[in-house]
PDB file of C-alpha atoms in Angstrom:
ATOM      1  CA  ALA A   1     -54.825  78.625 -24.094  1.00  0.00           C
ATOM      2  CA  LEU A   2     -53.792  81.458 -26.367  1.00  0.00           C
ATOM      3  CA  PHE A   3     -55.487  84.839 -26.040  1.00  0.00           C
ATOM      4  CA  SER A   4     -55.262  87.485 -28.759  1.00  0.00           C
ATOM      5  CA  ALA A   5     -56.051  91.091 -27.946  1.00  0.00           C
ATOM      6  CA  PRO A   6     -54.354  93.521 -30.341  1.00  0.00           C
ATOM      7  CA  LEU A   7     -55.046  97.114 -29.389  1.00  0.00           C
ATOM      8  CA  VAL A   8     -55.227  98.894 -32.773  1.00  0.00           C
ATOM      9  CA  PHE A   9     -55.405  98.220 -36.519  1.00  0.00           C
ATOM     10  CA  HIS A  10     -55.167 100.262 -39.718  1.00  0.00           C
ATOM     11  CA  ASP A  11     -58.468 100.821 -41.514  1.00  0.00           C
ATOM     12  CA  GLU A  12     -58.917 101.194 -45.293  1.00  0.00           C
ATOM     13  CA  GLN A  13     -57.673 104.807 -45.117  1.00  0.00           C
ATOM     14  CA  ARG A  14     -54.600 103.662 -43.094  1.00  0.00           C
ATOM     15  CA  LYS A  15     -55.912 105.385 -39.957  1.00  0.00           C
ATOM     16  CA  LEU A  16     -55.335 103.692 -36.627  1.00  0.00           C
ATOM     17  CA  ARG A  17     -58.541 102.335 -35.117  1.00  0.00           C
ATOM     18  CA  PRO A  18     -58.963 100.625 -31.749  1.00  0.00           C
ATOM     19  CA  PHE A  19     -60.077  97.009 -31.442  1.00  0.00           C
ATOM     20  CA  ALA A  20     -62.925  96.417 -29.031  1.00  0.00           C
ATOM     21  CA  LYS A  21     -61.437  95.457 -25.676  1.00  0.00           C
ATOM     22  CA  LEU A  22     -61.908  91.803 -24.764  1.00  0.00           C
ATOM     23  CA  ASP A  23     -62.200  90.582 -21.185  1.00  0.00           C
ATOM     24  CA  PHE A  24     -60.474  87.231 -20.791  1.00  0.00           C
ATOM     25  CA  ASP A  25     -60.676  87.009 -16.990  1.00  0.00           C
ATOM     26  CA  MET A  26     -63.999  85.152 -16.869  1.00  0.00           C
ATOM     27  CA  GLU A  27     -62.996  82.798 -19.670  1.00  0.00           C
ATOM     28  CA  ARG A  28     -59.718  82.009 -17.917  1.00  0.00           C
ATOM     29  CA  GLU A  29     -61.562  81.315 -14.654  1.00  0.00           C
ATOM     30  CA  LEU A  30     -64.101  79.054 -16.409  1.00  0.00           C
ATOM     31  CA  LEU A  31     -61.301  77.043 -18.009  1.00  0.00           C
ATOM     32  CA  TRP A  32     -59.623  76.546 -14.621  1.00  0.00           C
ATOM     33  CA  GLN A  33     -62.949  75.538 -13.062  1.00  0.00           C
ATOM     34  CA  CYS A  34     -63.725  73.002 -15.815  1.00  0.00           C
ATOM     35  CA  LEU A  35     -60.329  71.382 -15.438  1.00  0.00           C
ATOM     36  CA  LYS A  36     -60.679  71.190 -11.656  1.00  0.00           C
ATOM     37  CA  GLU A  37     -64.035  69.455 -12.049  1.00  0.00           C
ATOM     38  CA  ALA A  38     -62.575  67.004 -14.567  1.00  0.00           C
ATOM     39  CA  SER A  39     -60.371  65.567 -11.785  1.00  0.00           C
ATOM     40  CA  ARG A  40     -57.603  64.790 -14.254  1.00  0.00           C
ATOM     41  CA  ASP A  41     -53.951  65.720 -14.384  1.00  0.00           C
ATOM     42  CA  ILE A  42     -54.138  68.296 -17.169  1.00  0.00           C
ATOM     43  CA  GLU A  43     -51.473  70.915 -17.757  1.00  0.00           C
ATOM     44  CA  LEU A  44     -52.953  74.305 -18.617  1.00  0.00           C
ATOM     45  CA  SER A  45     -51.052  77.423 -19.580  1.00  0.00           C
ATOM     46  CA  PHE A  46     -52.109  80.854 -20.793  1.00  0.00           C
ATOM     47  CA  ASP A  47     -50.154  83.055 -23.168  1.00  0.00           C
ATOM     48  CA  ASN A  48     -50.512  85.815 -25.734  1.00  0.00           C
ATOM     49  CA  ALA A  49     -51.454  84.563 -29.176  1.00  0.00           C
ATOM     50  CA  THR A  50     -48.494  85.650 -31.271  1.00  0.00           C
ATOM     51  CA  HIS A  51     -47.243  83.862 -34.384  1.00  0.00           C
ATOM     52  CA  HIS A  52     -44.156  82.687 -32.492  1.00  0.00           C
ATOM     53  CA  ARG A  53     -46.223  81.372 -29.556  1.00  0.00           C
ATOM     54  CA  LEU A  54     -48.590  79.522 -31.918  1.00  0.00           C
ATOM     55  CA  LEU A  55     -45.627  77.835 -33.639  1.00  0.00           C
ATOM     56  CA  ALA A  56     -44.120  76.886 -30.268  1.00  0.00           C
ATOM     57  CA  THR A  57     -47.445  75.418 -29.137  1.00  0.00           C
ATOM     58  CA  MET A  58     -47.754  73.440 -32.380  1.00  0.00           C
ATOM     59  CA  THR A  59     -44.210  72.119 -31.949  1.00  0.00           C
ATOM     60  CA  LYS A  60     -44.929  70.981 -28.375  1.00  0.00           C
ATOM     61  CA  ARG A  61     -47.682  68.746 -29.773  1.00  0.00           C
ATOM     62  CA  CYS A  62     -50.152  69.693 -27.046  1.00  0.00           C
ATOM     63  CA  SER A  63     -53.304  67.634 -27.351  1.00  0.00           C
ATOM     64  CA  CYS A  64     -55.640  70.649 -27.187  1.00  0.00           C
ATOM     65  CA  LEU A  65     -55.562  74.311 -28.121  1.00  0.00           C
ATOM     66  CA  HIS A  66     -57.969  76.970 -26.903  1.00  0.00           C
ATOM     67  CA  TYR A  67     -57.810  80.218 -28.918  1.00  0.00           C
ATOM     68  CA  SER A  68     -59.731  83.256 -27.802  1.00  0.00           C
ATOM     69  CA  GLY A  69     -59.697  86.625 -29.511  1.00  0.00           C
ATOM     70  CA  HIS A  70     -61.154  88.665 -32.310  1.00  0.00           C
ATOM     71  CA  GLY A  71     -62.201  86.848 -35.439  1.00  0.00           C
ATOM     72  CA  HIS A  72     -62.237  87.434 -39.176  1.00  0.00           C
ATOM     73  CA  PRO A  73     -63.622  85.309 -42.030  1.00  0.00           C
ATOM     74  CA  THR A  74     -60.233  84.782 -43.729  1.00  0.00           C
ATOM     75  CA  TYR A  75     -57.642  85.593 -41.030  1.00  0.00           C
ATOM     76  CA  LEU A  76     -56.775  84.574 -37.523  1.00  0.00           C
ATOM     77  CA  PRO A  77     -55.898  87.894 -35.877  1.00  0.00           C
ATOM     78  CA  LEU A  78     -52.898  87.162 -33.684  1.00  0.00           C
ATOM     79  CA  GLU A  79     -50.876  89.793 -31.826  1.00  0.00           C
ATOM     80  CA  ASN A  80     -47.760  91.267 -33.427  1.00  0.00           C
ATOM     81  CA  GLY A  81     -46.060  92.094 -30.104  1.00  0.00           C
ATOM     82  CA  LYS A  82     -46.333  95.852 -30.730  1.00  0.00           C
ATOM     83  CA  GLY A  83     -50.015  96.405 -29.958  1.00  0.00           C
ATOM     84  CA  GLY A  84     -51.265  95.602 -33.441  1.00  0.00           C
ATOM     85  CA  PRO A  85     -52.549  92.531 -35.218  1.00  0.00           C
ATOM     86  CA  HIS A  86     -50.617  89.900 -37.121  1.00  0.00           C
ATOM     87  CA  TRP A  87     -53.159  88.777 -39.717  1.00  0.00           C
ATOM     88  CA  LEU A  88     -52.481  85.057 -40.164  1.00  0.00           C
ATOM     89  CA  GLU A  89     -54.307  83.948 -43.310  1.00  0.00           C
ATOM     90  CA  VAL A  90     -56.296  80.729 -43.001  1.00  0.00           C
ATOM     91  CA  ASN A  91     -54.384  79.278 -45.990  1.00  0.00           C
ATOM     92  CA  LYS A  92     -51.047  80.066 -44.284  1.00  0.00           C
ATOM     93  CA  LEU A  93     -52.292  78.321 -41.148  1.00  0.00           C
ATOM     94  CA  LYS A  94     -53.199  75.274 -43.242  1.00  0.00           C
ATOM     95  CA  ASP A  95     -49.700  75.352 -44.777  1.00  0.00           C
ATOM     96  CA  LEU A  96     -48.116  75.454 -41.305  1.00  0.00           C
ATOM     97  CA  ILE A  97     -50.107  72.377 -40.315  1.00  0.00           C
ATOM     98  CA  VAL A  98     -49.082  70.480 -43.453  1.00  0.00           C
ATOM     99  CA  GLN A  99     -45.412  71.483 -43.091  1.00  0.00           C
ATOM    100  CA  GLY A 100     -45.497  70.339 -39.474  1.00  0.00           C
ATOM    101  CA  GLY A 101     -46.505  66.829 -40.485  1.00  0.00           C
ATOM    102  CA  GLY A 102     -50.238  67.065 -39.935  1.00  0.00           C
ATOM    103  CA  ALA A 103     -52.648  68.194 -37.277  1.00  0.00           C
ATOM    104  CA  PRO A 104     -50.654  69.050 -34.140  1.00  0.00           C
ATOM    105  CA  PHE A 105     -53.745  69.003 -31.887  1.00  0.00           C
ATOM    106  CA  LYS A 106     -56.472  66.456 -31.220  1.00  0.00           C
ATOM    107  CA  PHE A 107     -58.911  69.231 -30.363  1.00  0.00           C
ATOM    108  CA  VAL A 108     -59.049  72.978 -31.091  1.00  0.00           C
ATOM    109  CA  PHE A 109     -61.589  75.367 -29.570  1.00  0.00           C
ATOM    110  CA  VAL A 110     -61.852  78.799 -31.189  1.00  0.00           C
ATOM    111  CA  SER A 111     -63.727  81.474 -29.272  1.00  0.00           C
ATOM    112  CA  ALA A 112     -64.003  84.299 -31.808  1.00  0.00           C
ATOM    113  CA  CYS A 113     -66.382  85.878 -34.260  1.00  0.00           C
ATOM    114  CA  HIS A 114     -66.493  84.031 -37.610  1.00  0.00           C
ATOM    115  CA  SER A 115     -65.196  80.827 -36.012  1.00  0.00           C
TER     116      SER A 115
END
């Protein structure tokens, strides 16, 4: 599970604006509870949704990916590691999948606006 929660972004006038704070605690707990009830041996890990972490997760060929964070119609807002967003364009994400030899996941769940 990758969680994206950048703190600030630049608006059209290049002023820093805060992102709405997201609370991932309940979502994390619900994921753990669902997996416990499934009574299966499923490995679950949680991490920040950075570009590097997404690439590492794609390379591992995990069967499922759960993304939670802010949404945008044409970008996947990842974290840049400095408190801001890394705006990953949908077309760039498609290119990463093609370059990696096809869909790295059997199932992807996106919990975000515009998903």
